[in-house]
CSV table of C-alpha atoms in Angstrom, one decimal:
chain,number,residue,atom,x,y,z
A,283,MET,CA,172.4,128.6,28.3
A,284,ALA,CA,174.4,128.8,31.6
A,285,ALA,CA,173.0,130.5,34.8
A,286,TYR,CA,175.5,132.6,37.0
A,287,LEU,CA,174.5,134.0,40.5
A,288,TYR,CA,177.1,136.8,40.9
A,289,TYR,CA,177.8,137.8,44.5
A,290,ASP,CA,177.9,141.6,44.4
A,291,THR,CA,177.8,141.5,48.2
A,292,VAL,CA,181.2,143.2,47.8
A,293,ARG,CA,178.9,146.2,47.7
A,294,LEU,CA,178.3,145.9,51.4
A,295,ASN,CA,182.0,146.9,52.1
A,296,LYS,CA,182.2,150.6,51.2
A,297,ALA,CA,185.9,150.3,51.6
A,298,ALA,CA,186.4,148.0,48.8
A,299,GLY,CA,187.7,150.6,46.5
A,300,GLY,CA,189.2,149.3,43.2
A,301,VAL,CA,187.8,145.8,43.8
A,302,LEU,CA,184.4,147.1,44.0
A,303,ASN,CA,184.9,149.1,40.5
A,304,VAL,CA,186.3,146.1,38.8
A,305,SER,CA,183.5,143.8,40.2
A,306,GLN,CA,180.8,146.1,38.8
A,307,VAL,CA,182.3,146.6,35.4
A,308,LEU,CA,182.6,142.9,35.2
A,309,LEU,CA,179.1,142.2,36.4
A,310,ARG,CA,177.9,144.8,33.8
A,311,HIS,CA,179.5,142.9,30.8
A,312,MET,CA,179.0,139.5,31.9
A,313,ARG,CA,175.3,140.4,31.7
A,314,LEU,CA,175.5,141.4,28.2
A,315,SER,CA,176.3,137.8,27.2
A,316,PRO,CA,173.2,136.7,24.9
A,317,ASP,CA,174.3,133.1,25.8
A,318,ASP,CA,174.2,133.3,29.6
A,319,ARG,CA,172.1,134.4,32.3
A,320,VAL,CA,173.9,136.4,34.9
A,321,VAL,CA,171.9,137.6,38.0
A,322,PRO,CA,173.4,139.6,40.9
A,323,VAL,CA,172.4,138.4,44.4
A,324,SER,CA,171.1,142.1,44.9
A,325,GLU,CA,168.5,141.1,42.4
A,326,ARG,CA,168.0,137.6,43.0
A,327,HIS,CA,167.4,138.4,46.7
A,328,PRO,CA,166.6,142.1,47.0
A,329,ARG,CA,164.8,142.1,50.5
A,330,LEU,CA,167.6,140.1,52.1
A,331,PHE,CA,170.2,142.3,50.4
A,332,ALA,CA,168.6,145.4,51.7
A,333,LEU,CA,168.4,144.0,55.1
A,334,ALA,CA,172.1,143.1,55.1
A,335,GLN,CA,172.5,146.7,54.2
A,336,ARG,CA,170.5,148.2,56.8
A,337,LEU,CA,171.7,146.0,59.6
A,338,LYS,CA,175.3,146.0,58.5
A,339,ILE,CA,175.4,142.2,58.2
A,340,SER,CA,178.8,141.1,56.9
A,341,ARG,CA,179.1,139.9,53.4
A,342,PHE,CA,180.7,136.7,54.6
A,343,VAL,CA,177.7,135.8,56.4
A,344,LEU,CA,175.4,136.6,53.5
A,345,ASP,CA,177.4,134.8,51.2
A,346,THR,CA,177.7,131.6,53.4
A,347,LEU,CA,173.8,131.5,53.8
A,348,LEU,CA,173.0,132.0,50.3
A,349,TYR,CA,175.4,129.9,48.8
A,350,ASN,CA,174.4,126.9,50.9
A,351,PHE,CA,170.8,127.8,50.2
A,352,HIS,CA,171.5,127.4,46.5
A,353,ARG,CA,173.8,124.4,46.8
A,354,LEU,CA,171.0,122.5,48.6
A,355,ARG,CA,168.4,123.8,46.1
A,356,ALA,CA,170.5,122.6,43.1
A,357,LEU,CA,170.8,118.9,44.9
A,358,ILE,CA,167.1,118.7,45.1
A,359,THR,CA,165.9,120.1,41.9
A,360,GLY,CA,169.0,119.3,39.6
A,361,GLU,CA,169.3,123.0,38.5
A,362,GLN,CA,172.9,123.9,37.5
A,363,LEU,CA,173.7,127.4,39.0
A,364,PHE,CA,177.3,128.7,38.7
A,365,SER,CA,178.5,131.0,41.5
A,366,MET,CA,180.6,134.0,41.0
A,367,PHE,CA,182.8,135.4,43.8
A,368,PRO,CA,184.6,138.5,42.8
A,369,ASN,CA,186.8,139.0,46.0
A,370,TYR,CA,188.7,135.8,47.4
A,371,TYR,CA,186.0,134.5,49.7
A,372,LEU,CA,184.5,131.0,49.2
A,373,PRO,CA,181.8,130.5,51.6
A,374,LEU,CA,181.8,127.6,54.0
A,375,THR,CA,179.9,124.5,53.0
A,376,LEU,CA,179.4,120.7,53.5
A,377,LEU,CA,177.6,120.4,50.3
A,378,GLY,CA,180.7,119.9,47.8
A,379,ARG,CA,184.0,121.5,47.0
A,380,HIS,CA,182.8,124.5,45.1
A,381,ARG,CA,183.1,122.9,41.8
A,382,ASP,CA,180.2,125.2,40.6
A,383,SER,CA,182.3,128.3,41.7
A,384,VAL,CA,184.7,131.1,40.3
A,385,VAL,CA,186.4,133.1,42.9
A,386,ILE,CA,188.7,136.0,41.9
A,387,VAL,CA,192.2,136.6,44.0
A,388,HIS,CA,193.3,140.3,43.6
A,389,ASP,CA,196.7,140.3,45.5
A,390,LEU,CA,198.4,139.4,48.7
A,391,GLN,CA,199.3,142.7,49.7
A,392,TYR,CA,198.6,141.6,53.4
A,393,LYS,CA,201.7,139.2,53.0
A,394,ALA,CA,204.0,142.1,51.7
A,395,TYR,CA,202.8,144.6,54.2
A,396,PRO,CA,201.4,142.6,57.4
A,397,GLN,CA,202.0,145.7,59.7
A,398,TYR,CA,199.0,147.3,57.9
A,399,PHE,CA,196.7,144.5,58.9
A,400,GLY,CA,195.4,143.1,62.2
A,401,ARG,CA,196.4,139.7,63.3
A,402,LEU,CA,192.8,138.5,63.1
A,403,LYS,CA,192.3,139.9,59.5
A,404,ARG,CA,195.5,138.0,58.4
A,405,LEU,CA,194.7,134.8,60.0
A,406,PHE,CA,191.2,135.0,58.2
A,407,LEU,CA,192.9,135.8,54.8
A,408,ASP,CA,195.3,132.8,55.2
A,409,TRP,CA,192.5,130.6,56.2
A,410,ASN,CA,190.5,131.6,53.3
A,411,LEU,CA,193.2,131.5,50.5
A,412,TRP,CA,194.5,128.0,51.7
A,413,ARG,CA,191.0,126.9,51.2
A,414,ALA,CA,190.7,128.3,47.9
A,415,ALA,CA,193.9,126.6,47.0
A,416,ARG,CA,192.6,123.2,48.0
A,417,SER,CA,189.0,123.8,46.4
A,418,ALA,CA,187.7,122.7,43.0
A,419,ALA,CA,186.7,125.9,42.3
A,420,ASP,CA,188.1,128.1,39.3
A,421,VAL,CA,190.6,130.4,41.1
A,422,VAL,CA,191.4,133.6,38.8
A,423,PHE,CA,194.2,135.7,39.5
A,424,ILE,CA,194.2,139.3,38.0
A,425,SER,CA,198.1,139.1,37.2
A,426,ARG,CA,200.7,136.5,36.8
A,427,SER,CA,202.5,138.3,39.4
A,428,SER,CA,199.5,138.1,41.8
A,429,GLN,CA,199.3,134.1,41.0
A,430,ARG,CA,203.2,133.7,41.8
A,431,ASP,CA,202.6,135.4,45.2
A,432,PHE,CA,199.8,133.0,46.0
A,433,GLU,CA,201.4,129.9,44.9
A,434,ARG,CA,204.7,130.7,46.9
A,435,HIS,CA,202.5,130.7,50.0
A,436,PHE,CA,199.5,128.5,49.2
A,437,GLY,CA,200.7,126.1,46.5
A,438,ARG,CA,199.0,125.6,43.2
A,439,GLY,CA,195.4,125.1,43.1
A,440,ALA,CA,193.8,122.3,40.8
A,441,ARG,CA,192.1,124.9,38.5
A,442,SER,CA,193.9,128.3,38.3
A,443,SER,CA,194.0,130.8,35.7
A,444,VAL,CA,194.9,134.5,35.0
A,445,ILE,CA,192.5,137.0,33.5
A,446,PHE,CA,193.6,140.6,33.6
A,447,ASN,CA,191.2,143.2,35.1
A,448,PRO,CA,188.5,144.7,32.8
A,449,VAL,CA,189.7,148.2,32.1
A,450,ASP,CA,186.6,150.4,31.1
A,451,ALA,CA,188.4,153.8,30.2
A,452,PRO,CA,186.5,155.2,26.8
A,453,ARG,CA,187.6,158.5,25.4
A,454,VAL,CA,185.4,161.4,26.4
A,455,ALA,CA,184.7,164.9,24.8
A,456,PRO,CA,186.7,167.8,26.2
A,457,ALA,CA,184.7,169.8,28.7
A,458,ALA,CA,182.9,172.8,27.6
A,459,VAL,CA,185.2,175.2,29.4
A,460,ALA,CA,188.6,174.0,28.8
A,461,ALA,CA,191.0,173.6,31.6
A,462,PRO,CA,194.3,175.9,31.6
A,463,GLY,CA,196.9,174.6,29.3
A,464,ALA,CA,199.4,173.9,32.2
A,465,ARG,CA,201.3,170.6,32.0
A,466,TYR,CA,200.6,168.3,34.8
A,467,LEU,CA,201.1,164.8,36.1
A,468,ILE,CA,198.2,162.7,37.1
A,469,ALA,CA,198.2,160.5,40.2
A,470,ALA,CA,194.6,159.0,40.3
A,471,TYR,CA,194.3,156.7,43.2
A,472,HIS,CA,193.4,157.0,47.1
A,473,TYR,CA,196.1,157.4,49.7
A,474,TYR,CA,197.8,154.2,51.0
A,475,PRO,CA,201.4,153.8,52.5
A,476,HIS,CA,202.5,151.2,49.5
A,477,LYS,CA,201.4,154.2,47.1
A,478,ASN,CA,204.5,155.9,47.9
A,479,PHE,CA,203.4,159.4,47.7
A,480,ALA,CA,206.8,160.6,49.0
A,481,GLY,CA,208.5,159.1,45.9
A,482,ILE,CA,205.8,160.9,43.8
A,483,LEU,CA,206.4,164.3,45.3
A,484,ALA,CA,210.2,163.9,45.1
A,485,LEU,CA,210.1,162.9,41.4
A,486,PHE,CA,207.4,165.7,40.8
A,487,GLU,CA,209.7,168.3,42.3
A,488,ARG,CA,212.7,167.3,40.3
A,489,MET,CA,210.5,167.3,36.9
A,490,LYS,CA,209.1,170.8,37.8
A,491,ALA,CA,212.5,172.2,38.5
A,492,ALA,CA,213.8,170.8,35.1
A,493,GLY,CA,210.6,172.5,33.3
A,494,LEU,CA,208.9,169.2,32.3
A,495,VAL,CA,205.7,169.7,34.4
A,496,ASP,CA,203.8,172.6,36.1
A,497,TYR,CA,201.5,170.9,38.5
A,498,LEU,CA,200.8,167.5,40.2
A,499,ASP,CA,197.1,166.5,40.1
A,500,ILE,CA,196.0,163.8,42.7
A,501,THR,CA,192.5,162.5,43.1
A,502,GLY,CA,190.9,160.1,45.5
A,503,ASN,CA,190.8,160.0,49.3
A,504,GLY,CA,193.7,161.0,51.5
A,505,ALA,CA,194.0,164.7,50.9
A,506,ALA,CA,194.9,165.2,54.6
A,507,GLU,CA,197.7,162.9,54.7
A,508,VAL,CA,199.0,164.2,51.3
A,509,GLN,CA,198.8,167.8,52.6
A,510,ARG,CA,201.0,167.0,55.7
A,511,MET,CA,203.7,165.7,53.2
A,512,VAL,CA,203.3,168.5,51.0
A,513,SER,CA,203.6,171.2,53.9
A,514,ALA,CA,207.2,170.2,54.2
A,515,MET,CA,208.1,171.2,50.5
A,516,PRO,CA,209.4,174.5,49.3
A,517,PRO,CA,206.4,177.0,48.6
A,518,GLU,CA,207.0,177.2,45.0
A,519,VAL,CA,206.5,173.4,44.8
A,520,ARG,CA,203.9,173.2,47.6
A,521,GLU,CA,201.5,175.4,45.6
A,522,CYS,CA,201.6,173.3,42.4
A,523,VAL,CA,200.3,170.1,44.1
A,524,ARG,CA,196.4,170.0,43.5
A,525,HIS,CA,194.4,167.3,45.5
A,526,ARG,CA,191.2,167.3,43.7
A,527,GLY,CA,189.4,164.6,46.0
A,528,LEU,CA,187.1,162.2,44.4
A,529,VAL,CA,186.0,163.4,41.1
A,530,PRO,CA,183.1,162.1,38.6
A,531,ARG,CA,184.2,159.5,36.3
A,532,ASN,CA,184.1,161.7,33.2
A,533,GLU,CA,186.2,164.4,34.7
A,534,LEU,CA,188.8,161.7,35.8
A,535,LEU,CA,189.0,160.5,32.1
A,536,ARG,CA,189.5,164.1,30.9
A,537,LEU,CA,192.4,164.4,33.6
A,538,TYR,CA,194.0,161.3,32.3
A,539,GLN,CA,193.7,162.6,28.5
A,540,GLY,CA,195.1,166.1,29.3
A,541,ALA,CA,198.0,164.8,31.6
A,542,THR,CA,201.6,164.9,30.5
A,543,ALA,CA,202.0,161.5,32.1
A,544,PHE,CA,200.5,159.3,34.8
A,545,ILE,CA,202.6,158.6,37.7
A,546,SER,CA,202.4,155.7,40.0
A,547,LEU,CA,205.8,154.8,42.2
A,548,SER,CA,203.8,152.0,44.3
A,549,THR,CA,206.1,149.5,46.1
A,550,PHE,CA,203.1,146.9,45.6
A,551,GLU,CA,200.4,146.3,43.3
A,552,GLY,CA,198.2,143.3,42.1
A,553,PHE,CA,197.4,144.9,38.8
A,554,ASN,CA,197.3,148.9,38.9
A,555,LEU,CA,194.0,149.6,37.3
A,556,SER,CA,194.6,153.2,37.2
A,557,ALA,CA,197.9,152.8,35.1
A,558,ALA,CA,196.2,150.6,32.9
A,559,GLU,CA,193.1,153.2,32.5
A,560,ALA,CA,195.8,155.7,31.5
A,561,ALA,CA,197.5,153.4,29.1
A,562,THR,CA,194.4,152.8,27.4
A,563,LEU,CA,194.0,156.2,26.7
A,564,GLY,CA,197.5,156.6,25.3
A,565,VAL,CA,199.0,158.4,28.2
A,566,PRO,CA,202.4,158.0,29.1
A,567,LEU,CA,203.2,156.1,32.1
A,568,LEU,CA,206.0,156.8,34.8
A,569,LEU,CA,206.0,153.7,37.1
A,570,SER,CA,208.0,152.0,39.6
A,571,ASP,CA,209.8,149.1,38.7
A,572,ILE,CA,207.9,146.3,40.3
A,573,PRO,CA,207.1,142.7,38.8
A,574,VAL,CA,203.4,143.4,37.8
A,575,HIS,CA,204.3,146.8,36.3
A,576,ARG,CA,207.1,145.1,34.2
A,577,GLU,CA,204.3,142.2,33.3
A,578,LEU,CA,201.7,144.8,32.1
A,579,PHE,CA,203.5,147.7,30.7
A,580,ALA,CA,207.1,146.5,29.8
A,581,ASP,CA,207.2,148.2,26.3
A,582,TYR,CA,205.0,151.2,27.1
A,583,ALA,CA,206.1,152.8,30.5
A,584,PHE,CA,209.2,154.4,31.9
A,585,PHE,CA,210.3,152.6,34.9
A,586,ALA,CA,211.8,155.1,37.4
A,587,GLY,CA,214.8,153.7,39.3
A,588,SER,CA,215.5,151.0,36.8
A,589,ASP,CA,215.6,153.2,33.8
A,590,GLY,CA,216.6,156.1,36.0
A,591,ASP,CA,214.7,159.0,37.2
A,592,ASP,CA,216.8,161.7,35.8
A,593,PRO,CA,214.5,164.4,34.3
A,594,GLU,CA,216.7,164.5,31.1
A,595,GLN,CA,215.8,160.6,30.7
A,596,ILE,CA,212.2,161.1,31.5
A,597,ALA,CA,212.2,164.0,28.9
A,598,GLN,CA,213.5,161.6,26.3
A,599,TYR,CA,210.8,159.1,27.1
A,600,LEU,CA,208.0,161.6,26.8
A,601,ALA,CA,209.3,163.0,23.6
A,602,HIS,CA,209.4,159.4,22.1
A,603,HIS,CA,206.0,158.7,23.3
A,604,GLU,CA,204.7,161.7,21.7
A,605,HIS,CA,206.2,161.1,18.4
A,606,ALA,CA,205.5,157.2,18.5
A,607,ARG,CA,202.0,157.1,20.0
A,608,PRO,CA,202.7,153.7,21.0
A,609,ALA,CA,199.4,151.5,21.7
A,610,TRP,CA,199.2,149.6,25.0
A,611,VAL,CA,199.5,146.0,24.0
A,612,HIS,CA,197.0,144.7,26.5
A,613,ALA,CA,194.4,147.2,25.6
A,614,GLY,CA,192.2,144.6,23.7
A,615,THR,CA,192.7,141.8,26.3
A,616,CYS,CA,191.7,144.2,29.1
A,617,ALA,CA,188.5,145.2,27.1
A,618,PRO,CA,185.6,144.5,29.5
A,619,ALA,CA,183.8,142.6,26.9
A,620,ASN,CA,186.9,140.5,26.3
A,621,VAL,CA,187.4,139.8,30.0
A,622,ALA,CA,183.7,139.1,30.6
A,623,ARG,CA,183.8,136.3,27.7
A,624,ARG,CA,186.8,134.7,29.3
A,625,TYR,CA,185.0,134.4,32.5
A,626,LEU,CA,182.0,132.8,31.1
A,627,MET,CA,184.3,130.3,29.1
A,628,LEU,CA,185.6,129.0,32.5
A,629,LYS,CA,182.5,126.9,33.0
A,630,ARG,CA,182.0,125.7,29.5
A,631,GLY,CA,183.6,122.5,29.9
A,632,THR,CA,181.5,121.8,33.0
A,633,LEU,CA,178.6,122.4,30.9
A,634,SER,CA,179.7,120.1,28.1
A,635,LEU,CA,180.3,117.4,30.6
A,636,ALA,CA,177.0,117.8,32.3
A,637,GLY,CA,175.3,117.4,28.8
A,638,ALA,CA,176.9,114.3,28.1
A,639,VAL,CA,176.1,112.5,31.2
A,640,PRO,CA,172.6,110.6,30.9
């Protein structure tokens, strides 16, 4: 039985967003393994974790302290404990080269949009990702697109692999009080410049004028920023953009299920979890033509720009989707149980080797 310490210290960063969601889903399903013991740092060291929360201690400091403590303990006792880091940071240590570690690299957005990151933050990310490439850790990328971005800047690591994000999007029962039957697009993500809300609003306006949809529903943070953009639109369009803010998980799943289509015209993504959730539920996708969208949704989505964004072409896509009811090809691969299993398999070879050494 393998033992893992899962560094859920990413919870200390309230702005982690999608990374935090992925981390929690992955941890929950890794812990269901009957053949492995997976314990989060918050449970293994509850008092220290609570102290870090109260004093707002950086997760980087906490990770470094705990990792070195457990590395030293392993050297003294011979205990084999694997460390799981869900967001790019490998702690500094003089006790080995992280051969016992797995680290996930989500994306290199700061390389694509350096203007949104401070100089010190960019240097810190550069330094950590350079170290990850030269470590003996298993470095996992959430898409091949993300891996290619990484290798272009930092080279290929000794132990790298691609494991798509876990997508936890089960079907839910309709609400007791059904929502109005109006047709709507769903944009389920926070406001960030790279999300290209201007493009989303423009395409929605054209689709509404063509009679394809009635409303655009937006969830997440950023209502004020979106409202400023919407205020410049004609009144008949402005009144049909509904920013719902943060909604409960089951309500979000219902919004997916009832949507005419999911829309995301991002200029950069490492994976696009929201689009994957919608695709898992069988919802049509209107996406920007960027590499990761092609990688994940090539035979499923409509790509605005490349496939055109004329409402008539979109109408044909939506009609075909409704008739064919295609399944997203990666739905099984991204099932949380399958993703957790792939992560747990990364260290099977290490366990076998350890068992073979006298």
